[in-house]
CSV table of C-alpha atoms in Angstrom, one decimal:
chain,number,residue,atom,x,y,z
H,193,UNK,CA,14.5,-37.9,57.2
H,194,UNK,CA,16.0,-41.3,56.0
H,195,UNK,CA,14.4,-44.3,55.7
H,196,UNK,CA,16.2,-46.4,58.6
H,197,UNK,CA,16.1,-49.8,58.9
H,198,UNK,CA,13.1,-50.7,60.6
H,199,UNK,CA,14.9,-53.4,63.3
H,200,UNK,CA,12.4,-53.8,65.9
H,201,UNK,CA,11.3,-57.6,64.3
H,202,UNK,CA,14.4,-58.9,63.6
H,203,UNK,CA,16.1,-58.1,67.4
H,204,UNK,CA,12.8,-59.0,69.0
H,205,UNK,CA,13.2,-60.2,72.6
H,206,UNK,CA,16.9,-58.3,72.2
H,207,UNK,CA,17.3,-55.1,74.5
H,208,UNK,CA,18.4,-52.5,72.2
H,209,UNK,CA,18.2,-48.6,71.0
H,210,UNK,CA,19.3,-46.3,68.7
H,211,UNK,CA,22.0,-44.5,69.2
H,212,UNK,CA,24.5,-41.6,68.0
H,213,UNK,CA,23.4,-39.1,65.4
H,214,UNK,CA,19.9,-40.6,64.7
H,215,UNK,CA,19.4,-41.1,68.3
H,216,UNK,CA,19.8,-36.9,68.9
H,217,UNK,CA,16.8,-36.4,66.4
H,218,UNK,CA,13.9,-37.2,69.1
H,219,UNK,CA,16.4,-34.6,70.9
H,220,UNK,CA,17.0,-31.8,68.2
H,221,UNK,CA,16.7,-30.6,64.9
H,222,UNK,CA,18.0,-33.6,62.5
H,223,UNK,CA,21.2,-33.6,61.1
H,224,UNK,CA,22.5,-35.1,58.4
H,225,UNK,CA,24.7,-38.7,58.6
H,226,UNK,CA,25.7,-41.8,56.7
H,227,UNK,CA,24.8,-44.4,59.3
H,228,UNK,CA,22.6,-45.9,61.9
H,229,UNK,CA,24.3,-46.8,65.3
H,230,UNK,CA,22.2,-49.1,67.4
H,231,UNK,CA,23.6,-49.9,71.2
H,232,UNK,CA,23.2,-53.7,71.8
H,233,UNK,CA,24.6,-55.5,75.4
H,234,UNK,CA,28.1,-56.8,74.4
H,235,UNK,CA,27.0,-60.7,75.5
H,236,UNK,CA,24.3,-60.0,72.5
H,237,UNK,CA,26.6,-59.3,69.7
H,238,UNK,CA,26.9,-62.6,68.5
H,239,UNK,CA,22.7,-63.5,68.4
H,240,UNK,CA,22.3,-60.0,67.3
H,241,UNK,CA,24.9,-60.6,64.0
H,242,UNK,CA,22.8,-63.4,63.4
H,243,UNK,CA,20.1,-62.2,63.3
H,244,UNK,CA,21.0,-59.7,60.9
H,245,UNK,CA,22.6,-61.9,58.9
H,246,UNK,CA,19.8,-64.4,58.3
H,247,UNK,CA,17.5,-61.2,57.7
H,248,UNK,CA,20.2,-60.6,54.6
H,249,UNK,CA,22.4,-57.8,56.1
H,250,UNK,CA,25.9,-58.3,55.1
H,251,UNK,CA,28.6,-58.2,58.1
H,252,UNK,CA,31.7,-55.8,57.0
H,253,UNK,CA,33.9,-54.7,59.6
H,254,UNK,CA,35.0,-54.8,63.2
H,255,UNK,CA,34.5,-51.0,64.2
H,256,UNK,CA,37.4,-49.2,66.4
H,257,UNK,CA,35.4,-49.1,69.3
H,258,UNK,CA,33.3,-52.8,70.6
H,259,UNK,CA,31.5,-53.7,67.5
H,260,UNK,CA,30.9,-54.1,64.2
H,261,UNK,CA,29.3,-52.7,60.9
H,262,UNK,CA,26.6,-54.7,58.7
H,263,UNK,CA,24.9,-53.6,55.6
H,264,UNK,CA,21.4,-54.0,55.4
H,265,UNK,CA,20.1,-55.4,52.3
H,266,UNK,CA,19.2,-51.8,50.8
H,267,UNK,CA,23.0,-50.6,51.4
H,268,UNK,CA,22.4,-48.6,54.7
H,269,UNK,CA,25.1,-49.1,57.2
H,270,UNK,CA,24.6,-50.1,60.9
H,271,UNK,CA,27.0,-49.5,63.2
H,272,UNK,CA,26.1,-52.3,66.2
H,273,UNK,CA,27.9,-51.2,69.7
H,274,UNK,CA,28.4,-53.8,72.0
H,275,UNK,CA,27.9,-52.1,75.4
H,276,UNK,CA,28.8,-52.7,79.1
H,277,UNK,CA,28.5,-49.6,81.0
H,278,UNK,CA,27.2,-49.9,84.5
H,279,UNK,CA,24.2,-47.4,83.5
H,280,UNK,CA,23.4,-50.0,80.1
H,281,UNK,CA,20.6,-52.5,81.6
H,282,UNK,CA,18.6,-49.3,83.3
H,283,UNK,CA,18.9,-47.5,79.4
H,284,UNK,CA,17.7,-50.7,77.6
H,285,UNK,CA,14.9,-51.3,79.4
H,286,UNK,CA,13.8,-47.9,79.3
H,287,UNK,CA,14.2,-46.3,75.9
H,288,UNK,CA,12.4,-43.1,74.4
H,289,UNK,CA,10.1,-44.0,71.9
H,290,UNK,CA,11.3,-42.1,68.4
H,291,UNK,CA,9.9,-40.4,65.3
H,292,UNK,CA,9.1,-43.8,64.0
H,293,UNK,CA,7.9,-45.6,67.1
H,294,UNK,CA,11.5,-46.7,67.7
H,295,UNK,CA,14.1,-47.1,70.3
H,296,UNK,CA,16.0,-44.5,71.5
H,297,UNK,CA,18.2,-44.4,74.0
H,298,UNK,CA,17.1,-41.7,76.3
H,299,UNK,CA,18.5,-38.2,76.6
H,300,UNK,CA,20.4,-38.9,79.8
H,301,UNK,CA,22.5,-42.0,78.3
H,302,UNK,CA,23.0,-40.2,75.3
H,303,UNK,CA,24.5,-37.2,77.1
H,304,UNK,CA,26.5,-40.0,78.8
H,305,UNK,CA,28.0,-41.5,75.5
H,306,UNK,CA,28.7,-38.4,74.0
H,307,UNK,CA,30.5,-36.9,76.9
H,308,UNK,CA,32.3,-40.1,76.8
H,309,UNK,CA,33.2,-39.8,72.6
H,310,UNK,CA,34.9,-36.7,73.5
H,311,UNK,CA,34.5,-36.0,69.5
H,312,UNK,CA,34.1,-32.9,68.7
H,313,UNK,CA,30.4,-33.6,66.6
H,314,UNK,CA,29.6,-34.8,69.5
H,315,UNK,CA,30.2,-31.9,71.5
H,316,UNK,CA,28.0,-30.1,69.4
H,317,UNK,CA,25.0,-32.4,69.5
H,318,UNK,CA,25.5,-32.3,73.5
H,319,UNK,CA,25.3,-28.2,73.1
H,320,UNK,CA,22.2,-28.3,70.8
H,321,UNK,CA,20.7,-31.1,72.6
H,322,UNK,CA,20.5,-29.7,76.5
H,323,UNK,CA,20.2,-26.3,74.7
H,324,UNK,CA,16.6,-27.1,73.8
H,325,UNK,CA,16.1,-29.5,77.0
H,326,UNK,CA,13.3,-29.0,79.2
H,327,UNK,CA,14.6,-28.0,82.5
H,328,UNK,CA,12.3,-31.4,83.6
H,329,UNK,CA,14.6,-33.0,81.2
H,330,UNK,CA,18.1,-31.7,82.3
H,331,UNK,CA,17.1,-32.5,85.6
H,332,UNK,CA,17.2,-36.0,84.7
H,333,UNK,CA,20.4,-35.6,82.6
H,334,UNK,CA,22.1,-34.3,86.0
H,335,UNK,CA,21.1,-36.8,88.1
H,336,UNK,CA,22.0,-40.1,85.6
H,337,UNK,CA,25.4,-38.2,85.4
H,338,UNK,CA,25.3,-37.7,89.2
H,339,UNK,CA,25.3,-41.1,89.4
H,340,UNK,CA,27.1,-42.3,86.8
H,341,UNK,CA,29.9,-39.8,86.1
H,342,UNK,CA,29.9,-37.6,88.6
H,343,UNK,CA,33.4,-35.8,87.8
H,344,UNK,CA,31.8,-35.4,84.4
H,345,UNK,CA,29.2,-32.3,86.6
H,346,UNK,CA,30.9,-29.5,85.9
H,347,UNK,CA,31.5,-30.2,81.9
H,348,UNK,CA,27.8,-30.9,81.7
H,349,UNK,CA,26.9,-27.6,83.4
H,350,UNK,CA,29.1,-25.7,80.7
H,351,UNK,CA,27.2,-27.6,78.4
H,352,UNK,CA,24.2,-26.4,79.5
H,353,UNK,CA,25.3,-23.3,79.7
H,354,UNK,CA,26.6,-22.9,76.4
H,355,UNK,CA,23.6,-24.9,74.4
H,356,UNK,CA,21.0,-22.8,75.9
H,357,UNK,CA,23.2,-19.6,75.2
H,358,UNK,CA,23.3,-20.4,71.5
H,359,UNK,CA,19.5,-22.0,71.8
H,360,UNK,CA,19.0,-18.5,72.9
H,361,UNK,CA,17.3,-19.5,76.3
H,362,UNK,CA,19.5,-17.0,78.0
H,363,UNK,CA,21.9,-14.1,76.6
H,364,UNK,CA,25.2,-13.3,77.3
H,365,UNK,CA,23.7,-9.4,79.1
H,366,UNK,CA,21.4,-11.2,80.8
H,367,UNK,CA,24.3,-13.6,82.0
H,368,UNK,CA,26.4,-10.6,83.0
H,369,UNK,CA,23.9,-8.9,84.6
H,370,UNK,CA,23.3,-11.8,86.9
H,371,UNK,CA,27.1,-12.7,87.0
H,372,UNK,CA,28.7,-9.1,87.5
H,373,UNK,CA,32.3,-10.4,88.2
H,374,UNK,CA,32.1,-11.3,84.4
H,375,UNK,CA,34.0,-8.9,82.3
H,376,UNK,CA,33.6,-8.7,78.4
């Protein structure tokens, strides 16, 4: 595991989590990646940059989607997204609690953002991610994106589908045993 920045003194009082790759860890097997993505509210980017800043990270770049990219003072990049989906506020104030007691945004938002990313690494995380979920679990993923997305259903149950077929939950003959229209 990398040492991430630890963030939690320096945003104090600031609604945030981790996000992206890191995030999927408390989720799934780690993987590897360059950067830490943390999701801020977008009407806390500018305290949040400050804060940074004044605890020595060095601002670098507007990113291509809403917000930016410091360097902390070791050289580790943080990718700050400024956030406004409708589902944000409830995912803030209710994050998973990580490998290293921090933030995380829980598995339901994360499924959200990666459906959203549409990238194919993405894709893959989703598959490995609801492959291993607890059915407890993807019964809370169905009914955030019930709520949130719901034309976004029927991707999410191929998702499912698919990760715990590779997660080896169910096989393909059991599949086609219980599906015989199916043909190989």
């Amino acid at each position: 595991m990398n040492p991430w920045p630890d963030l939690r003194a320096i945003l104090d009082g600031i609604p945030w989590a981790i996000a992206g790759a890191v995030a999927t860890r408390a989720y799934m097997p780690e993987r590897a990646t360059q950067d830490l993505d943390i999701l801020v509210r977008h009407q806390d980017g500018d305290e949040v940059r400050k804060r940074l800043e004044a605890a020595g990270y060095r601002y670098e770049a507007r990113l291509a989607v809403p917000g930016f990219l410091v360097r902390s003072p070791e050289g580790v990049e943080v990718d700050v997204l400024l956030g406004d989906y409708p589902w944000l506020e409830e995912a803030l104030a209710h994050p998973q609690i990580g490998p290293e007691s921090y933030p995380v945004l829980g598995l339901p938002y994360l499924v959200l953002m990666k459906m959203a990313a549409s990238r194919a690494r993405d894709f893959g995380d989703l598959g490995t991610m609801l492959g291993l979920a607890t059915e407890e679990d993807l019964a809370r993923v169905r009914a955030v994106v019930a709520h949130y997305a719901p034309a976004e259903l029927d991707d999410l149950e191929s998702l499912i589908y698919l990760g715990q077929l590779e997660m080896g939950k169910i096989s393909f003959a059991q599949d086609r045993e219980a599906s015989p229209g199916i043909r190989g």
